[in-house]
Short mmCIF file of C-alpha atoms in Angstrom, two decimals:
data_model
loop_
_atom_site.label_atom_id
_atom_site.label_comp_id
_atom_site.label_asym_id
_atom_site.label_seq_id
_atom_site.Cartn_x
_atom_site.Cartn_y
_atom_site.Cartn_z
CA MET A 1 131.56 4.82 190.59
CA ARG A 2 132.43 3.81 187.05
CA LYS A 3 134.75 0.89 186.75
CA HIS A 4 138.43 1.84 186.98
CA VAL A 5 137.71 5.58 186.75
CA LEU A 6 140.10 7.98 188.44
CA ILE A 7 138.54 11.29 189.36
CA LEU A 8 141.38 13.69 188.66
CA VAL A 9 139.81 16.81 190.10
CA TYR A 10 136.47 17.73 191.69
CA VAL A 11 136.11 21.44 191.09
CA VAL A 12 133.00 23.52 190.73
CA PHE A 13 131.80 26.99 191.63
CA ALA A 14 128.77 27.83 193.73
CA LEU A 15 126.68 30.80 192.68
CA THR A 16 127.29 32.87 195.84
CA PRO A 17 129.78 32.76 197.32
CA LEU A 18 132.25 31.23 194.86
CA THR A 19 133.85 28.15 196.40
CA ALA A 20 135.95 25.30 195.06
CA GLN A 21 135.83 21.64 195.99
CA ARG A 22 139.59 21.58 196.17
CA ARG A 23 142.38 24.07 195.49
CA MET A 24 143.44 24.15 191.85
CA PRO A 25 146.91 24.95 190.56
CA GLY A 26 147.40 28.39 189.03
CA VAL A 27 146.73 28.92 185.37
CA ARG A 28 149.64 27.68 183.26
CA THR A 29 150.58 28.69 179.74
CA ASP A 30 152.28 27.01 176.78
CA ILE A 31 151.50 23.48 178.04
CA PRO A 32 151.83 20.60 175.51
CA LEU A 33 148.74 18.43 175.16
CA ASP A 34 150.60 15.32 176.33
CA SER A 35 151.62 17.10 179.55
CA ILE A 36 147.99 17.50 180.65
CA ARG A 37 146.36 14.75 182.69
CA LEU A 38 142.68 14.64 181.86
CA SER A 39 140.00 11.97 181.55
CA ASP A 40 137.25 12.14 178.93
CA PRO A 41 138.64 15.07 176.89
CA PHE A 42 136.17 17.02 174.78
CA ILE A 43 137.31 19.78 172.39
CA LEU A 44 135.09 22.53 171.02
CA ALA A 45 136.58 24.25 167.95
CA ASP A 46 134.94 27.65 168.32
CA LYS A 47 135.15 29.65 165.09
CA PRO A 48 133.86 32.98 166.51
CA THR A 49 136.82 33.13 168.91
CA ALA A 50 139.27 31.13 166.72
CA THR A 51 140.03 29.09 169.83
CA TYR A 52 139.90 25.46 170.88
CA TYR A 53 138.30 24.85 174.28
CA MET A 54 138.99 21.52 176.01
CA THR A 55 137.14 20.18 179.03
CA GLY A 56 136.46 16.77 180.56
CA THR A 57 136.28 15.09 183.95
CA GLY A 58 136.92 17.66 186.68
CA GLY A 59 134.99 20.34 184.82
CA MET A 60 137.89 22.67 184.08
CA ILE A 61 138.57 24.34 180.71
CA TRP A 62 141.83 24.61 178.74
CA LYS A 63 142.31 26.96 175.76
CA SER A 64 144.51 26.74 172.67
CA ARG A 65 144.89 28.45 169.30
CA ASP A 66 146.73 25.57 167.62
CA LEU A 67 145.99 22.32 169.55
CA LYS A 68 149.70 22.11 170.39
CA ARG A 69 150.09 24.50 173.31
CA TRP A 70 147.41 24.99 175.93
CA THR A 71 146.56 27.51 178.65
CA GLY A 72 144.65 26.58 181.77
CA PRO A 73 142.98 25.22 183.74
CA PHE A 74 140.13 27.71 184.15
CA ARG A 75 137.08 27.29 186.35
CA ALA A 76 133.94 27.69 184.27
CA VAL A 77 130.94 26.30 186.18
CA SER A 78 128.46 28.01 188.51
CA PHE A 79 125.61 26.17 190.20
CA ASN A 80 123.13 26.38 193.04
CA PRO A 81 124.56 24.70 196.16
CA HIS A 82 121.00 24.25 197.45
CA SER A 83 120.09 22.05 194.47
CA TRP A 84 120.34 18.25 194.44
CA MET A 85 124.01 18.59 193.42
CA GLY A 86 124.96 19.99 196.84
CA ALA A 87 127.88 22.28 197.55
CA ARG A 88 130.72 20.10 196.26
CA PRO A 89 129.65 17.74 193.47
CA MET A 90 132.04 15.66 191.44
CA ILE A 91 132.03 16.50 187.72
CA TRP A 92 132.60 13.84 185.07
CA ALA A 93 132.84 13.84 181.29
CA ALA A 94 131.94 17.47 180.61
CA GLU A 95 131.20 18.55 177.02
CA LEU A 96 130.83 21.97 175.34
CA HIS A 97 128.31 22.54 172.54
CA HIS A 98 127.43 25.69 170.54
CA TYR A 99 123.72 25.75 169.68
CA HIS A 100 121.43 28.58 168.53
CA GLY A 101 123.80 31.32 169.65
CA LYS A 102 124.43 29.91 173.14
CA TYR A 103 127.04 27.59 174.62
CA TYR A 104 125.91 24.52 176.55
CA TYR A 105 127.76 22.47 179.13
CA PHE A 106 126.72 18.81 179.29
CA ALA A 107 128.17 17.00 182.31
CA THR A 108 127.66 14.32 184.94
CA PHE A 109 127.31 15.61 188.49
CA THR A 110 127.59 13.37 191.56
CA ASN A 111 126.46 14.18 195.09
CA ALA A 112 127.84 11.38 197.26
CA ALA A 113 125.84 12.66 200.26
CA ILE A 114 122.57 11.52 198.64
CA LYS A 115 121.87 7.80 198.16
CA ILE A 116 119.23 6.82 195.61
CA ASP A 117 119.31 3.03 195.55
CA THR A 118 120.92 -0.17 196.75
CA PHE A 119 121.61 -2.70 194.02
CA ARG A 120 123.20 -6.11 194.64
CA GLY A 121 124.49 -4.86 197.96
CA ARG A 122 126.07 -1.69 196.57
CA VAL A 123 124.77 1.73 197.64
CA ILE A 124 124.20 4.00 194.63
CA ASP A 125 125.05 7.72 194.94
CA ARG A 126 122.94 10.47 193.37
CA ARG A 127 124.57 10.83 189.94
CA ALA A 128 122.94 12.41 186.92
CA CYS A 129 123.45 14.17 183.61
CA HIS A 130 122.66 17.88 183.55
CA ILE A 131 123.01 20.85 181.17
CA LEU A 132 124.21 24.38 181.96
CA VAL A 133 124.28 27.42 179.66
CA SER A 134 126.51 30.43 178.93
CA ASP A 135 126.84 33.25 176.42
CA ARG A 136 130.58 32.50 176.15
CA PRO A 137 132.50 29.30 175.38
CA ASP A 138 134.62 29.71 178.53
CA GLY A 139 131.63 30.35 180.78
CA PRO A 140 130.54 30.87 183.42
CA TYR A 141 128.01 28.10 182.78
CA VAL A 142 124.87 28.36 184.92
CA PRO A 143 121.74 26.23 185.51
CA MET A 144 118.58 26.66 183.46
CA ALA A 145 114.90 26.15 184.23
CA ASP A 146 114.55 22.47 185.12
CA SER A 147 116.15 21.15 188.30
CA ILE A 148 116.54 17.65 186.81
CA TYR A 149 116.66 16.16 183.30
CA LEU A 150 116.32 12.49 184.18
CA PRO A 151 114.58 10.59 187.01
CA ALA A 152 116.08 11.28 190.43
CA ASP A 153 116.28 7.57 191.24
CA LYS A 154 118.21 6.71 188.06
CA SER A 155 122.03 6.78 187.96
CA THR A 156 123.06 8.33 184.62
CA LEU A 157 126.31 9.60 183.17
CA ASP A 158 128.29 10.76 180.13
CA ALA A 159 125.64 12.86 178.37
CA THR A 160 126.23 14.08 174.83
CA PHE A 161 124.20 16.10 172.30
CA TRP A 162 122.54 15.26 168.99
CA ILE A 163 119.99 16.90 166.70
CA GLU A 164 117.61 14.79 164.63
CA ASN A 165 114.87 16.23 162.42
CA ASP A 166 115.53 19.64 164.01
CA MET A 167 114.81 18.22 167.47
CA PRO A 168 117.53 18.21 170.17
CA TYR A 169 118.33 15.05 172.13
CA MET A 170 120.49 14.08 175.05
CA ILE A 171 122.28 10.74 174.62
CA TYR A 172 123.50 9.23 177.89
CA CYS A 173 124.34 6.03 179.76
CA HIS A 174 122.30 4.33 182.47
CA GLU A 175 125.03 3.10 184.76
CA TRP A 176 125.81 -0.61 184.95
CA LEU A 177 126.12 -0.44 188.75
CA GLN A 178 122.36 0.05 188.92
CA ASN A 179 121.17 -2.30 186.17
CA TRP A 180 124.10 -4.80 185.79
CA ASN A 181 124.03 -4.28 182.01
CA GLY A 182 124.78 -0.65 181.14
CA THR A 183 122.71 1.01 178.45
CA VAL A 184 123.00 3.88 176.01
CA GLU A 185 119.74 5.83 175.91
CA LYS A 186 118.18 8.95 174.39
CA ILE A 187 115.76 11.56 175.69
CA ARG A 188 114.29 14.51 173.82
CA LEU A 189 115.16 18.01 175.05
CA LYS A 190 113.21 21.25 175.08
CA PRO A 191 114.06 23.59 172.17
CA ASP A 192 116.33 25.73 174.40
CA LEU A 193 117.77 22.65 176.14
CA SER A 194 116.44 23.91 179.49
CA GLY A 195 114.82 20.56 180.33
CA SER A 196 113.81 17.18 178.96
CA VAL A 197 110.60 15.98 177.31
CA GLY A 198 109.05 12.56 177.93
CA GLU A 199 111.00 9.50 179.01
CA GLY A 200 114.32 8.01 178.02
CA LYS A 201 114.50 5.13 175.53
CA VAL A 202 117.16 2.43 175.35
CA LEU A 203 119.25 2.40 172.15
CA PHE A 204 121.50 -0.55 173.02
CA ARG A 205 123.01 -2.44 175.96
CA ALA A 206 126.58 -3.25 176.94
CA SER A 207 125.95 -6.94 176.30
CA ASP A 208 125.25 -6.18 172.60
CA SER A 209 128.98 -5.68 172.03
CA PRO A 210 130.82 -8.58 170.38
CA TRP A 211 134.24 -7.33 171.52
CA SER A 212 133.90 -6.23 175.17
CA ARG A 213 134.63 -8.96 177.71
CA GLU A 214 135.15 -9.56 181.42
CA GLU A 215 135.53 -12.53 183.74
CA LEU A 216 132.66 -12.95 186.19
CA ASN A 217 132.36 -15.87 188.61
CA GLY A 218 134.96 -17.81 186.63
CA LYS A 219 133.22 -17.30 183.28
CA VAL A 220 134.05 -15.00 180.36
CA VAL A 221 130.98 -12.84 179.67
CA PRO A 222 130.18 -9.55 177.90
CA ASN A 223 131.39 -6.53 179.85
CA ARG A 224 128.69 -4.58 181.68
CA VAL A 225 130.05 -1.04 181.15
CA THR A 226 128.74 1.55 178.69
CA ASP A 227 130.79 4.74 178.68
CA GLY A 228 131.24 7.93 176.68
CA PRO A 229 128.73 7.84 173.77
CA PHE A 230 129.32 10.29 170.91
CA VAL A 231 127.09 10.43 167.81
CA PHE A 232 128.33 11.32 164.30
CA ARG A 233 127.55 11.00 160.60
CA THR A 234 129.99 9.97 157.93
CA GLN A 235 130.17 12.00 154.72
CA THR A 236 127.98 9.36 153.07
CA GLY A 237 125.27 10.09 155.67
CA ARG A 238 125.67 6.94 157.76
CA LEU A 239 124.80 7.46 161.44
CA GLY A 240 127.35 6.10 163.90
CA MET A 241 128.18 6.21 167.58
CA LEU A 242 131.48 5.98 169.42
CA TRP A 243 131.30 4.39 172.86
CA THR A 244 133.71 2.74 175.28
CA SER A 245 133.88 -0.40 177.39
CA TRP A 246 136.52 -2.88 178.54
CA VAL A 247 138.23 -6.00 177.20
CA PHE A 248 139.07 -7.51 180.59
CA ASN A 249 141.35 -4.81 182.09
CA VAL A 250 141.96 -2.95 178.80
CA TYR A 251 140.01 0.28 178.25
CA THR A 252 138.70 0.05 174.68
CA GLN A 253 137.00 2.31 172.11
CA GLY A 254 134.23 0.79 170.01
CA VAL A 255 131.75 2.02 167.43
CA ALA A 256 128.22 1.12 166.34
CA TYR A 257 126.09 2.13 163.33
CA SER A 258 122.35 2.66 163.04
CA ALA A 259 120.69 0.40 160.47
CA SER A 260 117.83 2.90 160.04
CA GLY A 261 120.01 5.99 159.91
CA THR A 262 118.18 7.40 162.94
CA LEU A 263 118.70 7.33 166.69
CA ALA A 264 115.99 4.67 166.95
CA GLY A 265 118.37 2.15 165.37
CA PRO A 266 118.68 -0.78 165.54
CA TRP A 267 122.33 -0.22 166.41
CA ILE A 268 124.72 -2.73 164.89
CA GLN A 269 127.98 -3.13 166.78
CA GLU A 270 131.26 -3.38 164.89
CA LYS A 271 133.05 -6.67 165.54
CA ALA A 272 136.34 -5.08 166.55
CA PRO A 273 137.40 -1.91 168.43
CA ILE A 274 138.25 1.14 166.34
CA THR A 275 141.41 2.36 168.13
CA PRO A 276 144.49 0.62 169.56
CA PRO A 277 144.14 -0.86 173.09
CA ASN A 278 144.10 1.39 176.16
CA PHE A 279 142.33 4.33 174.54
CA GLY A 280 138.75 5.40 175.19
CA HIS A 281 136.00 7.99 175.62
CA GLY A 282 136.54 9.49 172.17
CA MET A 283 134.78 12.36 170.41
CA LEU A 284 135.12 13.96 166.97
CA PHE A 285 135.69 17.55 165.90
CA ARG A 286 137.00 19.33 162.83
CA SER A 287 140.09 21.50 163.20
CA PHE A 288 140.21 25.02 161.81
CA ASP A 289 142.25 23.74 158.86
CA GLY A 290 139.59 21.12 158.03
CA LYS A 291 141.05 17.92 159.53
CA LEU A 292 138.65 15.50 161.22
CA LEU A 293 140.18 14.62 164.58
CA MET A 294 139.28 12.33 167.44
CA ALA A 295 140.02 13.58 170.95
CA ILE A 296 140.46 10.63 173.29
CA HIS A 297 142.43 9.74 176.39
CA SER A 298 145.09 7.09 176.79
CA HIS A 299 144.78 4.82 179.80
CA ARG A 300 147.51 3.12 181.81
CA VAL A 301 148.24 2.11 185.37
CA ASP A 302 151.68 2.99 186.74
CA GLU A 303 153.90 0.89 188.97
CA LYS A 304 152.22 2.33 192.08
CA GLY A 305 148.76 1.42 190.84
CA HIS A 306 147.77 4.97 189.90
CA THR A 307 145.61 5.41 186.82
CA ILE A 308 147.16 7.81 184.29
CA ARG A 309 144.96 9.34 181.60
CA ILE A 310 146.34 11.78 179.04
CA PRO A 311 144.38 13.45 176.19
CA CYS A 312 145.62 12.73 172.68
CA LEU A 313 144.43 13.13 169.09
CA PHE A 314 143.93 10.78 166.15
CA GLU A 315 143.41 11.90 162.56
CA MET A 316 140.24 10.31 161.18
CA ASP A 317 138.66 9.54 157.80
CA ASP A 318 134.86 9.70 157.48
CA SER A 319 134.67 9.81 153.68
CA GLY A 320 133.16 6.31 153.40
CA ASP A 321 130.44 4.41 155.21
CA LYS A 322 132.68 3.72 158.20
CA LEU A 323 134.83 5.87 160.42
CA VAL A 324 138.51 4.98 160.02
CA VAL A 325 141.48 5.87 162.21
CA LYS A 326 144.32 7.13 159.99
CA LYS A 327 147.14 7.93 162.39
CA ARG A 328 148.08 9.54 165.67
CA TYR A 329 147.92 13.30 165.14
CA GLN A 330 150.74 15.54 166.31
CA PRO A 331 149.92 19.27 166.04
CA LYS A 332 152.67 21.30 164.37
#
């Protein structure tokens, strides 16, 4: 399991019959964003429906017209319980993407009943990135042709989407628990995203970061975690990537830029994090009134040791060669 991650909810539908991993609360309306507990928030601003759709770890969907008040959570995922995912997979870091008239659901699924490896004495569960499809932004999202996108013996997570030279790619992390130095990688996708093409290629490693740190065996070393990649271009055309790691016990949002302007890199890490401490797993979207916003979650541990993660928004500036955080954004 990812370092310090709290799985808030494990909910998913089976194709037939419909079952849930655990009982969810009823749908609520008029909920402020800061009253929702959610890790890894991802917001799709869907113009055809004039609605914002938010998902994340747990796989549920929230809806809003104004980013201020939200309705949810809604179940949105269907899957085959006889697949490698099993009947009750965990869902992490879900994303929603509109592409060629369809809506796609990128997520990490974990089946703890299947073990794929033992690394440094730790048993590794079957965990992998997968893509589902729907005709609607709120689902139901269902499997496509390929049963797997990445090798079955490889623990991967936090997939996101990028298009380069009209070719679709999945960007994802190879988990540090299996390689001791987490990576961000890319793999080409089929034109309809129904499967992958070829093999994954490493873009950069956790140890490339100049800012992430941890203490290991009495020594301060680069942190091993790569988490939550998200690719973007500034208005000047510079290719960048948000990603998250740790500075000791502080969850931290960093950014890197491609020297070649392509996914191939090389990726040059910024010297300092981009957001204040205890924020991470950010993504970018443009609001219906044209503001560039970062959706991200805050991270804290309460007095009882429980991890609290709440989605929040920052207003961003991408007019130059570097992404800049302007201020915390409060919807009106």
